[in-house]
């Protein structure tokens, strides 16, 4: 199936993607330039959804380490008993998928930064998506744009590549660099209404991630000022 492509604005688009995945189970890929608020937006969109599962692929993490970490995390969450010493990656993938999907707890699985995977591990992502499809559970994979470039290189070398990966993907969403609207939305999320601060974030933040950090520091500083004012007023 040829995936459909969408251009989008960031925070609202991410929230819309998450909402749609709940309405209609699907397997989708979210591509965003580095530091455009992708992870911030996803975590915000699922923070109150107990039936959403999020995990990030760490830099330079091997597929086996990732699946072992995932399975250990699931065992901790569900208080299950470990029954292996040094499992194969096939065992890890099979049992991770089984716990994620057969316990019927999750309606959405988010795997962030799949571009950190090496080519030989792409097939295991396909296996997870196939299992999720049977369980009517949505899967959202995310990565910076270089993941597709890497897959094209792997495909040219005869390795598992873009065709095999995208064969399981129904939609690919592409996020642009943040806009001033994203700054406004970020302020609205935190219920901060300050035109001067909005202008400062737009002019000084190199990315939406920078804007979020600057806003966090602003809120933190404001709370400290409030505490100081309260302390002095008590004397």
PDB file of C-alpha atoms in Angstrom:
ATOM      1  CA  UNK A   1       0.000   0.000   0.000  1.00  0.00           C
ATOM      2  CA  UNK A   2       1.388   3.427  -0.961  1.00  0.00           C
ATOM      3  CA  UNK A   3       1.370   5.679   2.135  1.00  0.00           C
ATOM      4  CA  UNK A   4      -0.337   9.077   2.038  1.00  0.00           C
ATOM      5  CA  UNK A   5       1.720  12.128   2.995  1.00  0.00           C
ATOM      6  CA  UNK A   6       0.570  15.162   4.977  1.00  0.00           C
ATOM      7  CA  UNK A   7       2.215  18.526   5.682  1.00  0.00           C
ATOM      8  CA  UNK A   8       1.237  19.862   9.072  1.00  0.00           C
ATOM      9  CA  UNK A   9       1.653  22.339  11.898  1.00  0.00           C
ATOM     10  CA  UNK A  10       3.167  20.798  14.954  1.00  0.00           C
ATOM     11  CA  UNK A  11       1.466  20.623  18.338  1.00  0.00           C
ATOM     12  CA  UNK A  12      -2.111  20.641  17.072  1.00  0.00           C
ATOM     13  CA  UNK A  13      -1.230  18.232  14.273  1.00  0.00           C
ATOM     14  CA  UNK A  14       0.395  15.777  16.676  1.00  0.00           C
ATOM     15  CA  UNK A  15      -2.668  15.897  18.904  1.00  0.00           C
ATOM     16  CA  UNK A  16      -4.888  15.315  15.870  1.00  0.00           C
ATOM     17  CA  UNK A  17      -2.734  12.344  14.790  1.00  0.00           C
ATOM     18  CA  UNK A  18      -3.092  10.786  18.253  1.00  0.00           C
ATOM     19  CA  UNK A  19      -6.864  11.386  18.304  1.00  0.00           C
ATOM     20  CA  UNK A  20      -7.256   9.806  14.870  1.00  0.00           C
ATOM     21  CA  UNK A  21      -5.220   6.763  15.884  1.00  0.00           C
ATOM     22  CA  UNK A  22      -7.688   6.156  18.687  1.00  0.00           C
ATOM     23  CA  UNK A  23     -10.678   6.511  16.405  1.00  0.00           C
ATOM     24  CA  UNK A  24      -9.351   4.225  13.693  1.00  0.00           C
ATOM     25  CA  UNK A  25      -6.506   1.735  14.434  1.00  0.00           C
ATOM     26  CA  UNK A  26      -3.628   2.333  12.039  1.00  0.00           C
ATOM     27  CA  UNK A  27       0.147   2.015  11.598  1.00  0.00           C
ATOM     28  CA  UNK A  28       1.713   5.413  11.024  1.00  0.00           C
ATOM     29  CA  UNK A  29       5.128   7.056  10.773  1.00  0.00           C
ATOM     30  CA  UNK A  30       5.803  10.593  12.022  1.00  0.00           C
ATOM     31  CA  UNK A  31       8.866  12.328  10.575  1.00  0.00           C
ATOM     32  CA  UNK A  32      10.070  15.604  12.053  1.00  0.00           C
ATOM     33  CA  UNK A  33      13.280  17.647  11.879  1.00  0.00           C
ATOM     34  CA  UNK A  34      15.341  17.525  15.060  1.00  0.00           C
ATOM     35  CA  UNK A  35      14.054  19.708  17.908  1.00  0.00           C
ATOM     36  CA  UNK A  36      10.713  20.652  16.401  1.00  0.00           C
ATOM     37  CA  UNK A  37       8.702  19.591  19.436  1.00  0.00           C
ATOM     38  CA  UNK A  38       7.839  16.081  18.235  1.00  0.00           C
ATOM     39  CA  UNK A  39       8.525  14.270  21.508  1.00  0.00           C
ATOM     40  CA  UNK A  40       7.132  17.129  23.620  1.00  0.00           C
ATOM     41  CA  UNK A  41       3.928  17.078  21.568  1.00  0.00           C
ATOM     42  CA  UNK A  42       3.526  13.296  21.740  1.00  0.00           C
ATOM     43  CA  UNK A  43       4.101  13.109  25.490  1.00  0.00           C
ATOM     44  CA  UNK A  44       1.626  15.931  26.060  1.00  0.00           C
ATOM     45  CA  UNK A  45      -0.986  14.275  23.837  1.00  0.00           C
ATOM     46  CA  UNK A  46      -0.815  10.920  25.648  1.00  0.00           C
ATOM     47  CA  UNK A  47      -0.098  12.048  29.217  1.00  0.00           C
ATOM     48  CA  UNK A  48      -3.690  11.418  30.359  1.00  0.00           C
ATOM     49  CA  UNK A  49      -4.207   8.264  28.287  1.00  0.00           C
ATOM     50  CA  UNK A  50      -3.589   5.205  30.447  1.00  0.00           C
ATOM     51  CA  UNK A  51      -4.043   2.983  27.388  1.00  0.00           C
ATOM     52  CA  UNK A  52      -1.108   4.546  25.492  1.00  0.00           C
ATOM     53  CA  UNK A  53       2.365   3.000  25.732  1.00  0.00           C
ATOM     54  CA  UNK A  54       5.469   5.115  24.956  1.00  0.00           C
ATOM     55  CA  UNK A  55       9.080   4.039  24.622  1.00  0.00           C
ATOM     56  CA  UNK A  56      12.086   5.686  22.966  1.00  0.00           C
ATOM     57  CA  UNK A  57      14.903   3.955  21.104  1.00  0.00           C
ATOM     58  CA  UNK A  58      18.111   5.223  22.682  1.00  0.00           C
ATOM     59  CA  UNK A  59      21.063   6.409  20.547  1.00  0.00           C
ATOM     60  CA  UNK A  60      23.314   3.530  19.461  1.00  0.00           C
ATOM     61  CA  UNK A  61      20.993   1.037  21.154  1.00  0.00           C
ATOM     62  CA  UNK A  62      21.011  -2.401  19.544  1.00  0.00           C
ATOM     63  CA  UNK A  63      17.739  -4.038  18.654  1.00  0.00           C
ATOM     64  CA  UNK A  64      18.262  -6.763  21.260  1.00  0.00           C
ATOM     65  CA  UNK A  65      18.933  -4.264  24.037  1.00  0.00           C
ATOM     66  CA  UNK A  66      15.839  -2.298  23.067  1.00  0.00           C
ATOM     67  CA  UNK A  67      13.525  -5.317  23.066  1.00  0.00           C
ATOM     68  CA  UNK A  68      15.036  -6.606  26.311  1.00  0.00           C
ATOM     69  CA  UNK A  69      14.500  -3.196  27.948  1.00  0.00           C
ATOM     70  CA  UNK A  70      10.940  -3.131  26.612  1.00  0.00           C
ATOM     71  CA  UNK A  71      10.180  -6.600  27.955  1.00  0.00           C
ATOM     72  CA  UNK A  72      11.706  -5.773  31.363  1.00  0.00           C
ATOM     73  CA  UNK A  73       9.588  -2.617  31.502  1.00  0.00           C
ATOM     74  CA  UNK A  74       6.448  -4.584  30.696  1.00  0.00           C
ATOM     75  CA  UNK A  75       7.248  -7.190  33.332  1.00  0.00           C
ATOM     76  CA  UNK A  76       7.625  -4.412  35.921  1.00  0.00           C
ATOM     77  CA  UNK A  77       4.355  -2.794  34.881  1.00  0.00           C
ATOM     78  CA  UNK A  78       2.347  -6.011  34.931  1.00  0.00           C
ATOM     79  CA  UNK A  79       4.160  -7.788  37.775  1.00  0.00           C
ATOM     80  CA  UNK A  80       4.856 -10.863  35.658  1.00  0.00           C
ATOM     81  CA  UNK A  81       7.496 -13.493  36.369  1.00  0.00           C
ATOM     82  CA  UNK A  82      10.594 -13.600  34.182  1.00  0.00           C
ATOM     83  CA  UNK A  83      11.243 -17.006  32.689  1.00  0.00           C
ATOM     84  CA  UNK A  84      14.461 -16.478  30.745  1.00  0.00           C
ATOM     85  CA  UNK A  85      18.159 -15.951  31.303  1.00  0.00           C
ATOM     86  CA  UNK A  86      19.647 -14.877  27.978  1.00  0.00           C
ATOM     87  CA  UNK A  87      16.824 -14.827  25.430  1.00  0.00           C
ATOM     88  CA  UNK A  88      17.118 -14.514  21.673  1.00  0.00           C
ATOM     89  CA  UNK A  89      15.810 -11.378  20.007  1.00  0.00           C
ATOM     90  CA  UNK A  90      13.005 -13.426  18.426  1.00  0.00           C
ATOM     91  CA  UNK A  91      11.896 -14.486  21.907  1.00  0.00           C
ATOM     92  CA  UNK A  92      12.034 -10.889  23.137  1.00  0.00           C
ATOM     93  CA  UNK A  93       9.987  -9.541  20.229  1.00  0.00           C
ATOM     94  CA  UNK A  94       7.416 -12.326  20.426  1.00  0.00           C
ATOM     95  CA  UNK A  95       6.872 -11.938  24.175  1.00  0.00           C
ATOM     96  CA  UNK A  96       6.947  -8.125  24.128  1.00  0.00           C
ATOM     97  CA  UNK A  97       4.259  -8.139  21.468  1.00  0.00           C
ATOM     98  CA  UNK A  98       2.247 -10.730  23.376  1.00  0.00           C
ATOM     99  CA  UNK A  99       2.245  -8.726  26.612  1.00  0.00           C
ATOM    100  CA  UNK A 100       1.586  -5.416  24.886  1.00  0.00           C
ATOM    101  CA  UNK A 101      -1.328  -6.704  22.893  1.00  0.00           C
ATOM    102  CA  UNK A 102      -2.905  -9.743  24.541  1.00  0.00           C
ATOM    103  CA  UNK A 103      -3.421  -8.075  27.911  1.00  0.00           C
ATOM    104  CA  UNK A 104      -5.734  -5.715  26.032  1.00  0.00           C
ATOM    105  CA  UNK A 105      -4.506  -2.726  28.005  1.00  0.00           C
ATOM    106  CA  UNK A 106      -3.129  -0.566  25.215  1.00  0.00           C
ATOM    107  CA  UNK A 107      -4.897   1.090  22.301  1.00  0.00           C
ATOM    108  CA  UNK A 108      -1.777   2.933  21.096  1.00  0.00           C
ATOM    109  CA  UNK A 109       1.916   2.009  21.030  1.00  0.00           C
ATOM    110  CA  UNK A 110       4.401   4.822  20.348  1.00  0.00           C
ATOM    111  CA  UNK A 111       8.018   3.963  19.504  1.00  0.00           C
ATOM    112  CA  UNK A 112      10.001   7.184  19.333  1.00  0.00           C
ATOM    113  CA  UNK A 113      13.273   7.614  17.398  1.00  0.00           C
ATOM    114  CA  UNK A 114      13.138   4.372  15.402  1.00  0.00           C
ATOM    115  CA  UNK A 115      15.790   5.949  13.171  1.00  0.00           C
ATOM    116  CA  UNK A 116      18.305   4.869  15.814  1.00  0.00           C
ATOM    117  CA  UNK A 117      17.772   1.233  14.765  1.00  0.00           C
ATOM    118  CA  UNK A 118      20.176  -0.524  12.429  1.00  0.00           C
ATOM    119  CA  UNK A 119      18.727  -2.127   9.262  1.00  0.00           C
ATOM    120  CA  UNK A 120      18.625  -5.697  10.530  1.00  0.00           C
ATOM    121  CA  UNK A 121      16.151  -4.712  13.242  1.00  0.00           C
ATOM    122  CA  UNK A 122      13.529  -3.199  10.959  1.00  0.00           C
ATOM    123  CA  UNK A 123      11.932  -6.603  10.422  1.00  0.00           C
ATOM    124  CA  UNK A 124      11.144  -6.818  14.128  1.00  0.00           C
ATOM    125  CA  UNK A 125       9.256  -3.524  13.987  1.00  0.00           C
ATOM    126  CA  UNK A 126       7.242  -5.031  11.122  1.00  0.00           C
ATOM    127  CA  UNK A 127       6.460  -8.056  13.285  1.00  0.00           C
ATOM    128  CA  UNK A 128       5.209  -5.829  16.105  1.00  0.00           C
ATOM    129  CA  UNK A 129       3.024  -3.859  13.686  1.00  0.00           C
ATOM    130  CA  UNK A 130       1.529  -7.071  12.279  1.00  0.00           C
ATOM    131  CA  UNK A 131       0.670  -8.264  15.793  1.00  0.00           C
ATOM    132  CA  UNK A 132      -0.776  -4.856  16.673  1.00  0.00           C
ATOM    133  CA  UNK A 133      -2.932  -4.949  13.563  1.00  0.00           C
ATOM    134  CA  UNK A 134      -4.478  -8.244  14.644  1.00  0.00           C
ATOM    135  CA  UNK A 135      -5.167  -6.769  18.096  1.00  0.00           C
ATOM    136  CA  UNK A 136      -6.705  -3.595  16.593  1.00  0.00           C
ATOM    137  CA  UNK A 137      -4.053  -1.521  18.340  1.00  0.00           C
ATOM    138  CA  UNK A 138      -2.561   1.556  16.657  1.00  0.00           C
ATOM    139  CA  UNK A 139       1.210   1.965  16.272  1.00  0.00           C
ATOM    140  CA  UNK A 140       2.949   5.320  15.846  1.00  0.00           C
ATOM    141  CA  UNK A 141       6.638   5.269  14.930  1.00  0.00           C
ATOM    142  CA  UNK A 142       8.627   8.498  14.896  1.00  0.00           C
ATOM    143  CA  UNK A 143      12.006   9.648  13.673  1.00  0.00           C
ATOM    144  CA  UNK A 144      13.891  12.595  12.193  1.00  0.00           C
ATOM    145  CA  UNK A 145      13.982  12.643   8.399  1.00  0.00           C
ATOM    146  CA  UNK A 146      17.378  10.960   8.197  1.00  0.00           C
ATOM    147  CA  UNK A 147      15.731   7.599   8.907  1.00  0.00           C
ATOM    148  CA  UNK A 148      14.259   7.488   5.398  1.00  0.00           C
ATOM    149  CA  UNK A 149      17.603   8.519   3.880  1.00  0.00           C
ATOM    150  CA  UNK A 150      19.300   5.709   5.773  1.00  0.00           C
ATOM    151  CA  UNK A 151      16.740   3.175   4.583  1.00  0.00           C
ATOM    152  CA  UNK A 152      17.250   4.232   0.967  1.00  0.00           C
ATOM    153  CA  UNK A 153      20.988   3.645   1.393  1.00  0.00           C
ATOM    154  CA  UNK A 154      20.359   0.233   2.944  1.00  0.00           C
ATOM    155  CA  UNK A 155      18.001  -0.686   0.132  1.00  0.00           C
ATOM    156  CA  UNK A 156      20.642   0.276  -2.452  1.00  0.00           C
ATOM    157  CA  UNK A 157      23.074  -2.070  -0.685  1.00  0.00           C
ATOM    158  CA  UNK A 158      20.568  -4.916  -0.802  1.00  0.00           C
ATOM    159  CA  UNK A 159      19.694  -4.688   2.900  1.00  0.00           C
ATOM    160  CA  UNK A 160      16.235  -4.435   4.456  1.00  0.00           C
ATOM    161  CA  UNK A 161      15.134  -0.944   3.561  1.00  0.00           C
ATOM    162  CA  UNK A 162      12.438   1.521   2.858  1.00  0.00           C
ATOM    163  CA  UNK A 163      10.141  -0.729   0.804  1.00  0.00           C
ATOM    164  CA  UNK A 164       9.904  -3.395   3.522  1.00  0.00           C
ATOM    165  CA  UNK A 165       9.390  -0.812   6.240  1.00  0.00           C
ATOM    166  CA  UNK A 166       6.780   1.277   4.447  1.00  0.00           C
ATOM    167  CA  UNK A 167       4.870  -1.827   3.366  1.00  0.00           C
ATOM    168  CA  UNK A 168       3.395  -1.875   6.889  1.00  0.00           C
ATOM    169  CA  UNK A 169       2.841   1.900   7.150  1.00  0.00           C
ATOM    170  CA  UNK A 170      -0.533   3.376   6.200  1.00  0.00           C
ATOM    171  CA  UNK A 171       0.274   7.078   6.660  1.00  0.00           C
ATOM    172  CA  UNK A 172       3.447   9.138   6.839  1.00  0.00           C
ATOM    173  CA  UNK A 173       3.169  12.528   8.540  1.00  0.00           C
ATOM    174  CA  UNK A 174       5.884  15.138   7.984  1.00  0.00           C
ATOM    175  CA  UNK A 175       6.249  18.001  10.449  1.00  0.00           C
ATOM    176  CA  UNK A 176       7.860  21.269   9.353  1.00  0.00           C
ATOM    177  CA  UNK A 177       9.958  23.577  11.503  1.00  0.00           C
ATOM    178  CA  UNK A 178       7.837  25.242  14.178  1.00  0.00           C
ATOM    179  CA  UNK A 179       5.801  28.354  13.370  1.00  0.00           C
ATOM    180  CA  UNK A 180       4.600  31.263  15.465  1.00  0.00           C
ATOM    181  CA  UNK A 181       1.288  29.419  15.786  1.00  0.00           C
ATOM    182  CA  UNK A 182       3.136  26.607  17.550  1.00  0.00           C
ATOM    183  CA  UNK A 183       4.496  29.109  20.076  1.00  0.00           C
ATOM    184  CA  UNK A 184       0.952  30.354  20.687  1.00  0.00           C
ATOM    185  CA  UNK A 185      -0.308  26.784  21.096  1.00  0.00           C
ATOM    186  CA  UNK A 186       2.531  25.991  23.497  1.00  0.00           C
ATOM    187  CA  UNK A 187       1.552  28.959  25.681  1.00  0.00           C
ATOM    188  CA  UNK A 188      -2.102  27.927  25.552  1.00  0.00           C
ATOM    189  CA  UNK A 189      -1.244  24.401  26.673  1.00  0.00           C
ATOM    190  CA  UNK A 190       0.351  25.802  29.824  1.00  0.00           C
ATOM    191  CA  UNK A 191      -2.362  28.467  30.182  1.00  0.00           C
ATOM    192  CA  UNK A 192       0.147  31.295  29.951  1.00  0.00           C
ATOM    193  CA  UNK A 193      -1.238  34.459  28.302  1.00  0.00           C
ATOM    194  CA  UNK A 194       1.658  36.846  27.870  1.00  0.00           C
ATOM    195  CA  UNK A 195       2.112  38.584  24.460  1.00  0.00           C
ATOM    196  CA  UNK A 196       5.571  39.885  25.392  1.00  0.00           C
ATOM    197  CA  UNK A 197       6.748  36.392  26.363  1.00  0.00           C
ATOM    198  CA  UNK A 198       5.240  34.956  23.173  1.00  0.00           C
ATOM    199  CA  UNK A 199       7.250  37.443  21.101  1.00  0.00           C
ATOM    200  CA  UNK A 200      10.424  36.646  23.045  1.00  0.00           C
ATOM    201  CA  UNK A 201      10.011  32.897  22.504  1.00  0.00           C
ATOM    202  CA  UNK A 202       9.398  33.403  18.793  1.00  0.00           C
ATOM    203  CA  UNK A 203      12.462  35.614  18.342  1.00  0.00           C
ATOM    204  CA  UNK A 204      14.929  33.819  20.638  1.00  0.00           C
ATOM    205  CA  UNK A 205      14.023  30.093  20.523  1.00  0.00           C
ATOM    206  CA  UNK A 206      15.821  28.095  17.806  1.00  0.00           C
ATOM    207  CA  UNK A 207      13.300  25.282  18.097  1.00  0.00           C
ATOM    208  CA  UNK A 208      10.033  24.396  19.774  1.00  0.00           C
ATOM    209  CA  UNK A 209      12.053  22.392  22.272  1.00  0.00           C
ATOM    210  CA  UNK A 210      14.015  25.548  23.147  1.00  0.00           C
ATOM    211  CA  UNK A 211      10.745  27.466  23.484  1.00  0.00           C
ATOM    212  CA  UNK A 212       9.363  24.797  25.836  1.00  0.00           C
ATOM    213  CA  UNK A 213      12.489  24.976  28.017  1.00  0.00           C
ATOM    214  CA  UNK A 214      12.368  28.774  28.105  1.00  0.00           C
ATOM    215  CA  UNK A 215       8.686  28.673  29.015  1.00  0.00           C
ATOM    216  CA  UNK A 216       9.373  26.096  31.741  1.00  0.00           C
ATOM    217  CA  UNK A 217      12.050  28.358  33.231  1.00  0.00           C
ATOM    218  CA  UNK A 218       9.659  31.318  33.060  1.00  0.00           C
ATOM    219  CA  UNK A 219       6.915  29.385  34.912  1.00  0.00           C
ATOM    220  CA  UNK A 220       9.417  28.071  37.462  1.00  0.00           C
ATOM    221  CA  UNK A 221      10.750  31.593  38.083  1.00  0.00           C
ATOM    222  CA  UNK A 222       7.224  32.947  38.450  1.00  0.00           C
ATOM    223  CA  UNK A 223       6.370  30.300  41.061  1.00  0.00           C
ATOM    224  CA  UNK A 224       9.525  31.136  43.016  1.00  0.00           C
ATOM    225  CA  UNK A 225       8.611  34.834  42.934  1.00  0.00           C
ATOM    226  CA  UNK A 226       5.135  33.971  44.203  1.00  0.00           C
ATOM    227  CA  UNK A 227       6.588  31.948  47.078  1.00  0.00           C
ATOM    228  CA  UNK A 228       8.927  34.802  48.028  1.00  0.00           C
ATOM    229  CA  UNK A 229       6.057  37.288  47.955  1.00  0.00           C
ATOM    230  CA  UNK A 230       3.976  34.990  50.154  1.00  0.00           C
ATOM    231  CA  UNK A 231       6.842  34.592  52.623  1.00  0.00           C
ATOM    232  CA  UNK A 232       7.414  38.342  52.958  1.00  0.00           C
ATOM    233  CA  UNK A 233       3.701  39.083  53.272  1.00  0.00           C
ATOM    234  CA  UNK A 234       3.480  36.763  56.294  1.00  0.00           C
ATOM    235  CA  UNK A 235       5.759  38.996  58.365  1.00  0.00           C
TER     236      UNK A 235
END
